[in-house]
Short mmCIF file of C-alpha atoms in Angstrom, two decimals:
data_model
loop_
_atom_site.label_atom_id
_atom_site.label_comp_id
_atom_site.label_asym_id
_atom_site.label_seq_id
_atom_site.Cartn_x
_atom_site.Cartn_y
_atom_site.Cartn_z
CA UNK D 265 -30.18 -116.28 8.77
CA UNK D 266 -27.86 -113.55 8.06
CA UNK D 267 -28.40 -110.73 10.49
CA UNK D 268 -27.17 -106.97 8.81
CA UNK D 269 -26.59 -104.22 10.76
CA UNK D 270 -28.13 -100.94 9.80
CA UNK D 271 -26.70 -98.00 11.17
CA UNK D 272 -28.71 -95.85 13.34
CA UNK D 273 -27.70 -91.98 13.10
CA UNK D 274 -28.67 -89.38 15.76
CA UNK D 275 -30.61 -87.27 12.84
CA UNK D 276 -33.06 -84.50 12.76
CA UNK D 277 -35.70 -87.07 12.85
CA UNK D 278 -34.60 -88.98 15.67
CA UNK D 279 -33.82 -85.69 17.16
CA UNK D 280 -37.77 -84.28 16.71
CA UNK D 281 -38.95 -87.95 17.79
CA UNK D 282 -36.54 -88.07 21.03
CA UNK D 283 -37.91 -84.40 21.88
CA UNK D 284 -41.59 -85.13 21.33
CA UNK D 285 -41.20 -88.40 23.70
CA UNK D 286 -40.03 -86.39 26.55
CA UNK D 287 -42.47 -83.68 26.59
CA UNK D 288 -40.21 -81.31 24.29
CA UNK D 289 -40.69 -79.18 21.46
CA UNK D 290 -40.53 -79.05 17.30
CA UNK D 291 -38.36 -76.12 17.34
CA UNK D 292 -34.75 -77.30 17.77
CA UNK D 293 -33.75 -74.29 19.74
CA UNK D 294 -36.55 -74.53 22.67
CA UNK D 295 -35.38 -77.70 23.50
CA UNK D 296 -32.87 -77.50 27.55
CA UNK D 297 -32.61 -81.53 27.28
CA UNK D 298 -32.07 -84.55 24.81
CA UNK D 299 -32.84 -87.91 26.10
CA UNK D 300 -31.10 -90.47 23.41
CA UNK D 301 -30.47 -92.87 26.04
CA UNK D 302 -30.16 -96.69 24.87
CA UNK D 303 -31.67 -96.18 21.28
CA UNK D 304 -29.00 -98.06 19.62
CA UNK D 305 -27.21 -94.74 17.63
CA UNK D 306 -23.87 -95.44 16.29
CA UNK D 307 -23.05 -92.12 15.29
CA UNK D 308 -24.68 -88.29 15.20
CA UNK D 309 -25.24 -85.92 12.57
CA UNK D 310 -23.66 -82.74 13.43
CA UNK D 311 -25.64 -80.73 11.76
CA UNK D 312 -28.98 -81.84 13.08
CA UNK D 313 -27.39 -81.44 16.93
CA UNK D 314 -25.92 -78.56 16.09
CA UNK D 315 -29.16 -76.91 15.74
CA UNK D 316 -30.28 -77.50 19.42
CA UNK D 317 -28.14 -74.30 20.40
CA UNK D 318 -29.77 -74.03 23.35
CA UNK D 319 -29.39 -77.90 25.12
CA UNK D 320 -27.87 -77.86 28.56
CA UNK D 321 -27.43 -82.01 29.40
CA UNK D 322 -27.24 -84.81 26.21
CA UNK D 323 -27.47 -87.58 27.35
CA UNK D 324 -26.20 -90.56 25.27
CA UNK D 325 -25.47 -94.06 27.29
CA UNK D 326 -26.30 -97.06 26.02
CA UNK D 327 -25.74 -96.60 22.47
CA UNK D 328 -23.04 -98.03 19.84
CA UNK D 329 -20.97 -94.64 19.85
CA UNK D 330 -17.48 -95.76 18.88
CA UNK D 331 -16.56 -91.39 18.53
CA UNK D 332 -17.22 -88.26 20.00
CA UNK D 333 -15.52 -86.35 17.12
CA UNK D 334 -18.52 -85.74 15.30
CA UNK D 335 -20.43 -83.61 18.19
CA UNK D 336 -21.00 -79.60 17.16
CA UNK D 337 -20.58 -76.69 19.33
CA UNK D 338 -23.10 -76.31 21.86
CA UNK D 339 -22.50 -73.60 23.69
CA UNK D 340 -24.90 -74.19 26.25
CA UNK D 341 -24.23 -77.38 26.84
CA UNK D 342 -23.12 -78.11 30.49
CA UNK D 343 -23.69 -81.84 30.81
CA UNK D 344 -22.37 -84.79 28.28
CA UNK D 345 -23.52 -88.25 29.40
CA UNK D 346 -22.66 -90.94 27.38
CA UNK D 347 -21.62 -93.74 30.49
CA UNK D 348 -23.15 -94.72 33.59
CA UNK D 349 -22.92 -94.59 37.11
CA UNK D 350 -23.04 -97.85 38.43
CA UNK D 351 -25.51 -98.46 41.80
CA UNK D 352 -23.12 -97.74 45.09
CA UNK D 353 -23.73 -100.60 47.87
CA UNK D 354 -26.38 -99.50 49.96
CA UNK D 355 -27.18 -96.72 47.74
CA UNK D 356 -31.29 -96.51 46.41
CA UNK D 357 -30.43 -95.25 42.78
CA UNK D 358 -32.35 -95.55 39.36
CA UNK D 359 -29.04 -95.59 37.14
CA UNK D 360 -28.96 -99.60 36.51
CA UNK D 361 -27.91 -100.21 33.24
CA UNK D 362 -26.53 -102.90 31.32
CA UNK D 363 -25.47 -101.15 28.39
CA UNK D 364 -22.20 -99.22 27.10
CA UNK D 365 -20.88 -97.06 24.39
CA UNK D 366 -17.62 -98.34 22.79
CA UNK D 367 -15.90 -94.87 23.34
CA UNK D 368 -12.38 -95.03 23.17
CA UNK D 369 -11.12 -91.41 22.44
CA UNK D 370 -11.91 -88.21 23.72
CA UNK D 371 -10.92 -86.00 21.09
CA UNK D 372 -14.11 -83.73 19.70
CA UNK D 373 -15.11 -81.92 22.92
CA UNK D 374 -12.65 -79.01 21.76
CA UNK D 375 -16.05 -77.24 20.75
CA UNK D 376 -17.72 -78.04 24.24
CA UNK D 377 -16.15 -75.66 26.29
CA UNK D 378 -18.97 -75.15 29.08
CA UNK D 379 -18.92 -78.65 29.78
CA UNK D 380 -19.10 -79.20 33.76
CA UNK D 381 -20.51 -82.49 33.95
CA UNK D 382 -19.41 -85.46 31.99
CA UNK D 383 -20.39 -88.78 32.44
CA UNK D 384 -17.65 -91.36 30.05
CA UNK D 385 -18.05 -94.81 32.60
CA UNK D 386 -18.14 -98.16 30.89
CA UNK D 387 -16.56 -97.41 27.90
CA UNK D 388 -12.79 -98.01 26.46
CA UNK D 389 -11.01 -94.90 26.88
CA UNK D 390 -7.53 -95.57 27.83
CA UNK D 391 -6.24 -91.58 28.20
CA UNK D 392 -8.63 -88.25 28.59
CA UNK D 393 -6.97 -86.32 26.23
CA UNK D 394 -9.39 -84.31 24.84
CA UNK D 395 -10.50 -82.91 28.51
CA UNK D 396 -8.06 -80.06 28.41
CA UNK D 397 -10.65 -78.23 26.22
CA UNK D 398 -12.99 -78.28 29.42
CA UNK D 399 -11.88 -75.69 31.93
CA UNK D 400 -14.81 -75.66 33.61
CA UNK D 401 -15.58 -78.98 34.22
CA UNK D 402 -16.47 -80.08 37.82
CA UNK D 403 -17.24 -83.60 37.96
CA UNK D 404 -15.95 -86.52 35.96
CA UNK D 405 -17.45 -90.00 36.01
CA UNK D 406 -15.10 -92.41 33.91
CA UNK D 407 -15.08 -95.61 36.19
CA UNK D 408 -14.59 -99.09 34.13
CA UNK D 409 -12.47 -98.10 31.29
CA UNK D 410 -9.12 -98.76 30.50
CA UNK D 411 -6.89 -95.92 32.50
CA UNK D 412 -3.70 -97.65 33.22
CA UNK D 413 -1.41 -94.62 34.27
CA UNK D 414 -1.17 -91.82 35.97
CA UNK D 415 0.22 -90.18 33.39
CA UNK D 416 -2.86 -90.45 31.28
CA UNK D 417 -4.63 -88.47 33.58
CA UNK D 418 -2.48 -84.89 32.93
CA UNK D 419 -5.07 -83.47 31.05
CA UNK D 420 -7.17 -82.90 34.02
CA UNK D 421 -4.55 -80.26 34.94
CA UNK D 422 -6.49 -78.03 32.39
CA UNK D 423 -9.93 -78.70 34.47
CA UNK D 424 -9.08 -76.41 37.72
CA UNK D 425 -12.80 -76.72 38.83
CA UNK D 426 -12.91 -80.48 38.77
CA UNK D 427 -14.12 -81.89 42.27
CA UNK D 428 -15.56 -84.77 41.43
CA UNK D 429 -13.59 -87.44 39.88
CA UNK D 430 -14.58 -91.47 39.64
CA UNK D 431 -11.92 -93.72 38.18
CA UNK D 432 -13.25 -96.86 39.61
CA UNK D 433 -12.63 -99.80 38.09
CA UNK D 434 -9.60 -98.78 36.14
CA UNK D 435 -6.09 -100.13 36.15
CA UNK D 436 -4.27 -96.62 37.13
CA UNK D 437 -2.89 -96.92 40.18
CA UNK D 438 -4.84 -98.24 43.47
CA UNK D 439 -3.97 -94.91 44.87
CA UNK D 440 -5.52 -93.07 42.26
CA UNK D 441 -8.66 -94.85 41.45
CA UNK D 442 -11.09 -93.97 43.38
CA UNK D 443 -13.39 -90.72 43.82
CA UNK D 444 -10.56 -88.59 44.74
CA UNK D 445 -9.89 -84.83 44.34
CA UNK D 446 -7.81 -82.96 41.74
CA UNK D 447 -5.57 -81.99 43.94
CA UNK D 448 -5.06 -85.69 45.02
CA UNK D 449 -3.97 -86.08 41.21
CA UNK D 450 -1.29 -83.19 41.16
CA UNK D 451 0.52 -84.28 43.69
CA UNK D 452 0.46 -87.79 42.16
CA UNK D 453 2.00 -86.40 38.59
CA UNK D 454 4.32 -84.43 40.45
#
């Protein structure tokens, strides 16, 4: 049996459908919240997100993104969650997942400026490039990618608001990886 895959696009069906199921509404611009969690999408359509103007968290995890080059400007968009937090020891917590995102470039949040909360864990970024665009960011989860050096963490220079910042799991320096402070991180790049 041959088994072919059929993409799955974040449209402005799935969009309407994804609203409805969590209590939202038809009109595109009423909607604060889109839940796409684990739905299988491979890739979005712009133009249907781009038409939720009003969305303040997107949340994404568990899907087949391999981009997120193709996402539109939301302005008032404030949270971008397209990882996981994985359960802390001794921690109750409801975010056990066993799914990822294939994610391996940051580039395409130039258009999410407002962004303070982004959520990239379990996925294959190797450098967050693409995070200078986010001044206003103040916590970033990207544990359990592949971060290697310090030096791939320099755009978080551009994020002076960032407090919050979980690199577990990564190969950058012991030292730097784990939920540590910005200013922890400038005085490592210096």
């Amino acid at each position: 049996q041959i088994v072919v895959h059929m993409p799955t696009v974040l449209d402005a069906a799935a969009l309407r459908q994804l609203c409805k199921d969590a209590g939202g509404y038809c009109t595109p611009q009423l909607n604060d919240k889109v839940y796409g969690n684990y739905r299988g999408f491979d890739s979005v359509c712009s133009e249907a997100l781009g038409r939720y103007t009003a969305i303040k968290a997107l949340f994404l995890e568990g899907n087949a993104l391999a981009s997120l080059g193709n996402l539109p400007e939301l302005p008032s968009l404030v949270c971008l969650c397209v990882g996981y937090v994985r359960p802390t020891r001794g921690i109750i917590t409801s975010h056990r997942f066993v799914q990822h995102n294939a994610i391996d470039s940051l580039h395409g949040l130039h258009s999410l400026r407002n962004l303070v909360t982004i959520n990239i864990s379990n996925n294959c970024i190797t450098t967050l490039d693409g995070l200078e665009h986010c001044p206003h960011l103040t916590t970033l989860h990207a544990a359990n990618n592949q971060i290697a050096s310090a030096h791939a963490l320099a755009p978080l220079q551009a994020c002076p608001q960032l407090a919050t910042l979980d690199l577990q799991s990564n190969k950058v320096c012991p030292a730097v990886a784990k939920s540590i402070s910005l200013r922890h991180i400038h005085t490592q790049l210096e």
